[in-house]
PDB file of C-alpha atoms in Angstrom:
ATOM      1  CA  MET A   1      15.691 -15.851 -44.945  1.00 47.00           C
ATOM      2  CA  PRO A   2      14.347 -15.341 -41.388  1.00 48.00           C
ATOM      3  CA  VAL A   3      11.649 -12.709 -40.894  1.00 47.00           C
ATOM      4  CA  TRP A   4      13.895 -10.522 -38.729  1.00 44.00           C
ATOM      5  CA  ALA A   5      16.540 -10.352 -41.473  1.00 48.00           C
ATOM      6  CA  HIS A   6      14.168  -9.408 -44.293  1.00 46.00           C
ATOM      7  CA  LYS A   7      15.373  -6.404 -46.283  1.00 49.00           C
ATOM      8  CA  GLN A   8      12.129  -4.469 -45.878  1.00 49.00           C
ATOM      9  CA  THR A   9      11.992  -4.788 -42.091  1.00 45.00           C
ATOM     10  CA  PRO A  10      13.156  -1.448 -40.683  1.00 47.00           C
ATOM     11  CA  ILE A  11      15.673  -1.721 -37.866  1.00 43.00           C
ATOM     12  CA  SER A  12      14.853   1.533 -36.137  1.00 47.00           C
ATOM     13  CA  LEU A  13      11.914   3.733 -35.312  1.00 48.00           C
ATOM     14  CA  THR A  14      11.958   7.380 -36.258  1.00 49.00           C
ATOM     15  CA  LYS A  15      10.423  10.387 -34.551  1.00 47.00           C
ATOM     16  CA  ARG A  16       7.718  12.256 -36.394  1.00 49.00           C
ATOM     17  CA  GLY A  17       5.858  15.397 -35.342  1.00 51.00           C
ATOM     18  CA  GLY A  18       4.921  15.689 -31.688  1.00 49.00           C
ATOM     19  CA  GLY A  19       7.503  13.154 -30.578  1.00 46.00           C
ATOM     20  CA  LEU A  20       5.311  10.161 -31.452  1.00 46.00           C
ATOM     21  CA  LEU A  21       7.117   7.047 -32.633  1.00 50.00           C
ATOM     22  CA  HIS A  22       6.296   5.939 -36.139  1.00 52.00           C
ATOM     23  CA  ALA A  23       7.227   2.688 -37.821  1.00 54.00           C
ATOM     24  CA  SER A  24       6.905   1.899 -41.489  1.00 59.00           C
ATOM     25  CA  ASN A  25       5.115  -1.447 -41.011  1.00 62.00           C
ATOM     26  CA  LYS A  26       2.971  -3.379 -38.556  1.00 64.00           C
ATOM     27  CA  ARG A  27       5.615  -6.042 -37.878  1.00 68.00           C
ATOM     28  CA  THR A  28       8.046  -3.456 -36.524  1.00 66.00           C
ATOM     29  CA  VAL A  29       5.345  -1.925 -34.317  1.00 60.00           C
ATOM     30  CA  THR A  30       4.448  -5.376 -32.964  1.00 63.00           C
ATOM     31  CA  VAL A  31       8.077  -6.241 -32.186  1.00 59.00           C
ATOM     32  CA  PHE A  32       8.572  -2.853 -30.564  1.00 60.00           C
ATOM     33  CA  LEU A  33       5.475  -3.257 -28.362  1.00 54.00           C
ATOM     34  CA  VAL A  34       6.524  -6.760 -27.318  1.00 57.00           C
ATOM     35  CA  LEU A  35       9.944  -5.415 -26.303  1.00 58.00           C
ATOM     36  CA  VAL A  36       8.342  -2.536 -24.365  1.00 57.00           C
ATOM     37  CA  PHE A  37       6.014  -4.948 -22.570  1.00 54.00           C
ATOM     38  CA  ALA A  38       8.899  -7.292 -21.723  1.00 53.00           C
ATOM     39  CA  TYR A  39      10.969  -4.389 -20.361  1.00 54.00           C
ATOM     40  CA  GLN A  40       8.073  -3.081 -18.274  1.00 55.00           C
ATOM     41  CA  HIS A  41       7.388  -6.539 -16.870  1.00 49.00           C
ATOM     42  CA  TRP A  42      11.081  -6.975 -15.980  1.00 53.00           C
ATOM     43  CA  TYR A  43      11.311  -3.478 -14.455  1.00 54.00           C
ATOM     44  CA  ILE A  44       8.155  -3.809 -12.345  1.00 52.00           C
ATOM     45  CA  HIS A  45       9.141  -7.299 -11.190  1.00 50.00           C
ATOM     46  CA  ASP A  46      12.644  -6.097 -10.366  1.00 58.00           C
ATOM     47  CA  MET A  47      11.379  -3.119  -8.371  1.00 62.00           C
ATOM     48  CA  ASN A  48       9.226  -5.415  -6.215  1.00 80.00           C
ATOM     49  CA  THR A  49      11.978  -7.954  -5.554  1.00 89.00           C
ATOM     50  CA  PRO A  50      14.851  -6.911  -3.285  1.00 94.00           C
ATOM     51  CA  ILE A  51      18.290  -7.722  -4.615  1.00 95.00           C
ATOM     52  CA  LEU A  52      19.794  -7.833  -1.130  1.00 97.00           C
ATOM     53  CA  ASP A  53      18.493  -8.900   2.246  1.00 97.00           C
ATOM     54  CA  VAL A  54      19.393  -6.415   4.980  1.00 98.00           C
ATOM     55  CA  ARG A  55      20.518  -7.313   8.474  1.00 98.00           C
ATOM     56  CA  PHE A  56      22.192  -5.558  11.363  1.00 98.00           C
ATOM     57  CA  PHE A  57      25.681  -6.532  12.487  1.00 98.00           C
ATOM     58  CA  ALA A  58      25.450  -8.159  15.917  1.00 97.00           C
ATOM     59  CA  THR A  59      28.263  -8.244  18.465  1.00 96.00           C
ATOM     60  CA  ASN A  60      29.237 -11.422  20.313  1.00 94.00           C
ATOM     61  CA  ARG A  61      26.869 -10.336  23.095  1.00 96.00           C
ATOM     62  CA  GLY A  62      23.974  -9.908  20.663  1.00 96.00           C
ATOM     63  CA  ASN A  63      23.967  -6.091  20.606  1.00 97.00           C
ATOM     64  CA  GLU A  64      23.114  -4.438  17.292  1.00 98.00           C
ATOM     65  CA  PRO A  65      24.960  -1.093  17.305  1.00 98.00           C
ATOM     66  CA  VAL A  66      23.392   0.302  14.128  1.00 98.00           C
ATOM     67  CA  ARG A  67      19.865  -0.532  15.315  1.00 98.00           C
ATOM     68  CA  GLU A  68      20.633   1.127  18.672  1.00 98.00           C
ATOM     69  CA  TRP A  69      22.047   4.193  16.895  1.00 98.00           C
ATOM     70  CA  LEU A  70      18.943   4.420  14.699  1.00 98.00           C
ATOM     71  CA  LYS A  71      16.648   4.233  17.735  1.00 98.00           C
ATOM     72  CA  SER A  72      18.441   7.258  19.209  1.00 98.00           C
ATOM     73  CA  LEU A  73      17.538   9.413  16.177  1.00 98.00           C
ATOM     74  CA  PRO A  74      14.297  11.352  15.573  1.00 98.00           C
ATOM     75  CA  ALA A  75      11.617   9.485  13.605  1.00 97.00           C
ATOM     76  CA  ASN A  76      11.940  11.643  10.466  1.00 97.00           C
ATOM     77  CA  GLU A  77      15.693  10.942  10.288  1.00 98.00           C
ATOM     78  CA  ARG A  78      15.149   7.200  10.845  1.00 98.00           C
ATOM     79  CA  ARG A  79      12.646   7.244   7.988  1.00 98.00           C
ATOM     80  CA  THR A  80      15.074   8.993   5.613  1.00 98.00           C
ATOM     81  CA  ILE A  81      17.894   6.608   6.505  1.00 98.00           C
ATOM     82  CA  GLY A  82      15.576   3.624   6.051  1.00 98.00           C
ATOM     83  CA  GLU A  83      14.441   4.861   2.638  1.00 98.00           C
ATOM     84  CA  ASP A  84      18.036   5.249   1.452  1.00 98.00           C
ATOM     85  CA  ILE A  85      18.984   1.786   2.742  1.00 98.00           C
ATOM     86  CA  LYS A  86      15.922   0.388   0.951  1.00 97.00           C
ATOM     87  CA  THR A  87      17.033   2.101  -2.265  1.00 96.00           C
ATOM     88  CA  VAL A  88      20.358   0.285  -1.987  1.00 97.00           C
ATOM     89  CA  GLN A  89      18.582  -2.981  -1.127  1.00 97.00           C
ATOM     90  CA  PHE A  90      16.407  -2.840  -4.259  1.00 95.00           C
ATOM     91  CA  GLY A  91      18.920  -1.215  -6.615  1.00 94.00           C
ATOM     92  CA  TRP A  92      22.245  -2.853  -5.768  1.00 96.00           C
ATOM     93  CA  PRO A  93      24.839  -2.316  -7.128  1.00 96.00           C
ATOM     94  CA  LEU A  94      24.666   1.474  -6.940  1.00 95.00           C
ATOM     95  CA  GLY A  95      27.310   4.162  -7.015  1.00 96.00           C
ATOM     96  CA  MET A  96      27.576   7.840  -6.316  1.00 96.00           C
ATOM     97  CA  PRO A  97      25.890   9.937  -5.119  1.00 96.00           C
ATOM     98  CA  LEU A  98      24.121   7.441  -2.813  1.00 97.00           C
ATOM     99  CA  VAL A  99      26.779   4.743  -2.342  1.00 98.00           C
ATOM    100  CA  ARG A 100      30.549   5.084  -2.213  1.00 98.00           C
ATOM    101  CA  LYS A 101      33.131   2.333  -1.835  1.00 98.00           C
ATOM    102  CA  MET A 102      35.347   3.057   1.165  1.00 97.00           C
ATOM    103  CA  ALA A 103      37.651   0.023   1.182  1.00 96.00           C
ATOM    104  CA  LYS A 104      37.679  -3.606   0.092  1.00 96.00           C
ATOM    105  CA  ASP A 105      34.241  -5.057   0.955  1.00 97.00           C
ATOM    106  CA  LEU A 106      33.197  -1.818   2.683  1.00 98.00           C
ATOM    107  CA  TRP A 107      30.745   0.779   1.352  1.00 98.00           C
ATOM    108  CA  GLU A 108      28.881   3.743   2.767  1.00 98.00           C
ATOM    109  CA  VAL A 109      25.305   4.879   2.222  1.00 98.00           C
ATOM    110  CA  ARG A 110      25.473   8.679   1.969  1.00 98.00           C
ATOM    111  CA  ILE A 111      22.363  10.112   3.593  1.00 98.00           C
ATOM    112  CA  HIS A 112      21.350  13.765   3.484  1.00 97.00           C
ATOM    113  CA  LEU A 113      19.090  14.627   6.395  1.00 97.00           C
ATOM    114  CA  GLN A 114      17.335  17.992   6.820  1.00 95.00           C
ATOM    115  CA  GLU A 115      20.092  19.714   8.756  1.00 94.00           C
ATOM    116  CA  ARG A 116      22.946  17.218   8.836  1.00 97.00           C
ATOM    117  CA  ILE A 117      24.546  14.281   7.082  1.00 97.00           C
ATOM    118  CA  ALA A 118      24.499  10.637   8.158  1.00 98.00           C
ATOM    119  CA  ARG A 119      26.513   7.674   6.969  1.00 98.00           C
ATOM    120  CA  VAL A 120      25.820   3.960   7.273  1.00 98.00           C
ATOM    121  CA  LEU A 121      28.821   1.736   6.563  1.00 98.00           C
ATOM    122  CA  PHE A 122      28.022  -1.749   5.297  1.00 98.00           C
ATOM    123  CA  THR A 123      29.383  -4.857   3.635  1.00 98.00           C
ATOM    124  CA  VAL A 124      27.760  -7.307   1.254  1.00 98.00           C
ATOM    125  CA  ALA A 125      28.055 -11.012   2.039  1.00 97.00           C
ATOM    126  CA  GLY A 126      26.486 -13.103  -0.703  1.00 96.00           C
ATOM    127  CA  SER A 127      23.068 -11.527  -1.140  1.00 97.00           C
ATOM    128  CA  THR A 128      22.969  -9.859   2.290  1.00 98.00           C
ATOM    129  CA  MET A 129      23.726  -6.240   3.115  1.00 98.00           C
ATOM    130  CA  VAL A 130      25.166  -6.154   6.650  1.00 98.00           C
ATOM    131  CA  LEU A 131      24.903  -2.753   8.368  1.00 98.00           C
ATOM    132  CA  LEU A 132      28.145  -2.383  10.321  1.00 98.00           C
ATOM    133  CA  HIS A 133      28.244   1.197  11.616  1.00 98.00           C
ATOM    134  CA  GLY A 134      26.196   4.366  11.509  1.00 98.00           C
ATOM    135  CA  PHE A 135      27.142   7.903  12.482  1.00 98.00           C
ATOM    136  CA  ILE A 136      26.380  11.571  11.945  1.00 98.00           C
ATOM    137  CA  LYS A 137      29.069  13.196   9.863  1.00 96.00           C
ATOM    138  CA  LYS A 138      30.589  16.350  11.340  1.00 94.00           C
ATOM    139  CA  SER A 139      33.530  16.986   9.011  1.00 93.00           C
ATOM    140  CA  GLN A 140      34.242  16.957   5.270  1.00 90.00           C
ATOM    141  CA  ALA A 141      36.154  13.670   5.307  1.00 92.00           C
ATOM    142  CA  THR A 142      35.006  10.478   6.968  1.00 93.00           C
ATOM    143  CA  PRO A 143      36.805  10.408  10.333  1.00 95.00           C
ATOM    144  CA  PRO A 144      39.372   7.564  10.479  1.00 96.00           C
ATOM    145  CA  GLU A 145      37.999   6.373  13.824  1.00 97.00           C
ATOM    146  CA  GLU A 146      34.527   5.847  12.282  1.00 97.00           C
ATOM    147  CA  LEU A 147      36.063   3.877   9.420  1.00 97.00           C
ATOM    148  CA  ASN A 148      38.093   1.823  11.906  1.00 98.00           C
ATOM    149  CA  VAL A 149      34.946   0.906  13.845  1.00 98.00           C
ATOM    150  CA  ALA A 150      33.413  -0.437  10.639  1.00 98.00           C
ATOM    151  CA  ARG A 151      36.611  -2.334   9.755  1.00 98.00           C
ATOM    152  CA  ARG A 152      36.732  -3.974  13.202  1.00 98.00           C
ATOM    153  CA  ARG A 153      33.087  -5.016  12.909  1.00 98.00           C
ATOM    154  CA  LEU A 154      33.712  -6.341   9.411  1.00 98.00           C
ATOM    155  CA  GLN A 155      36.524  -8.518  10.791  1.00 97.00           C
ATOM    156  CA  GLN A 156      34.256  -9.728  13.621  1.00 97.00           C
ATOM    157  CA  PHE A 157      31.528 -10.510  11.121  1.00 97.00           C
ATOM    158  CA  ARG A 158      33.916 -12.471   8.904  1.00 96.00           C
ATOM    159  CA  SER A 159      35.311 -14.479  11.816  1.00 95.00           C
ATOM    160  CA  ALA A 160      31.788 -15.323  13.064  1.00 91.00           C
ATOM    161  CA  SER A 161      30.604 -16.449   9.616  1.00 80.00           C
TER     162      SER A 161
END
């Protein structure tokens, strides 16, 4: 019989006073610590390795509308937007409250600034996050014209690829 299937090997750890984990034998503690170490190694490695590359959508003339929009914002807002985009880059796939799917192949990063709300609409092509459109939100719902801008840029991106 393999060691892991032995009748006396406990299959779970129990809590005892003070929230400390206790195991009934050394083998279980060793296996538990190996699993914890493996998880920590995976988690730390994963947090240092981006899942997606990030690039700006570029028009046929080479303009990058999202980069230009970002440059027009105050530094503290650019920083907040950049941090949220980086969170998506390192944590993809993510959902609410940070990321919401808007349409097929189109998502938004939902960014809460100090006194207003920003949105960055993007697509994912392979392992690349392409920033299509950014805007400051002024109404409850995403304005259809802002969504249409992102859809047009998505089509341009697809036809150029």
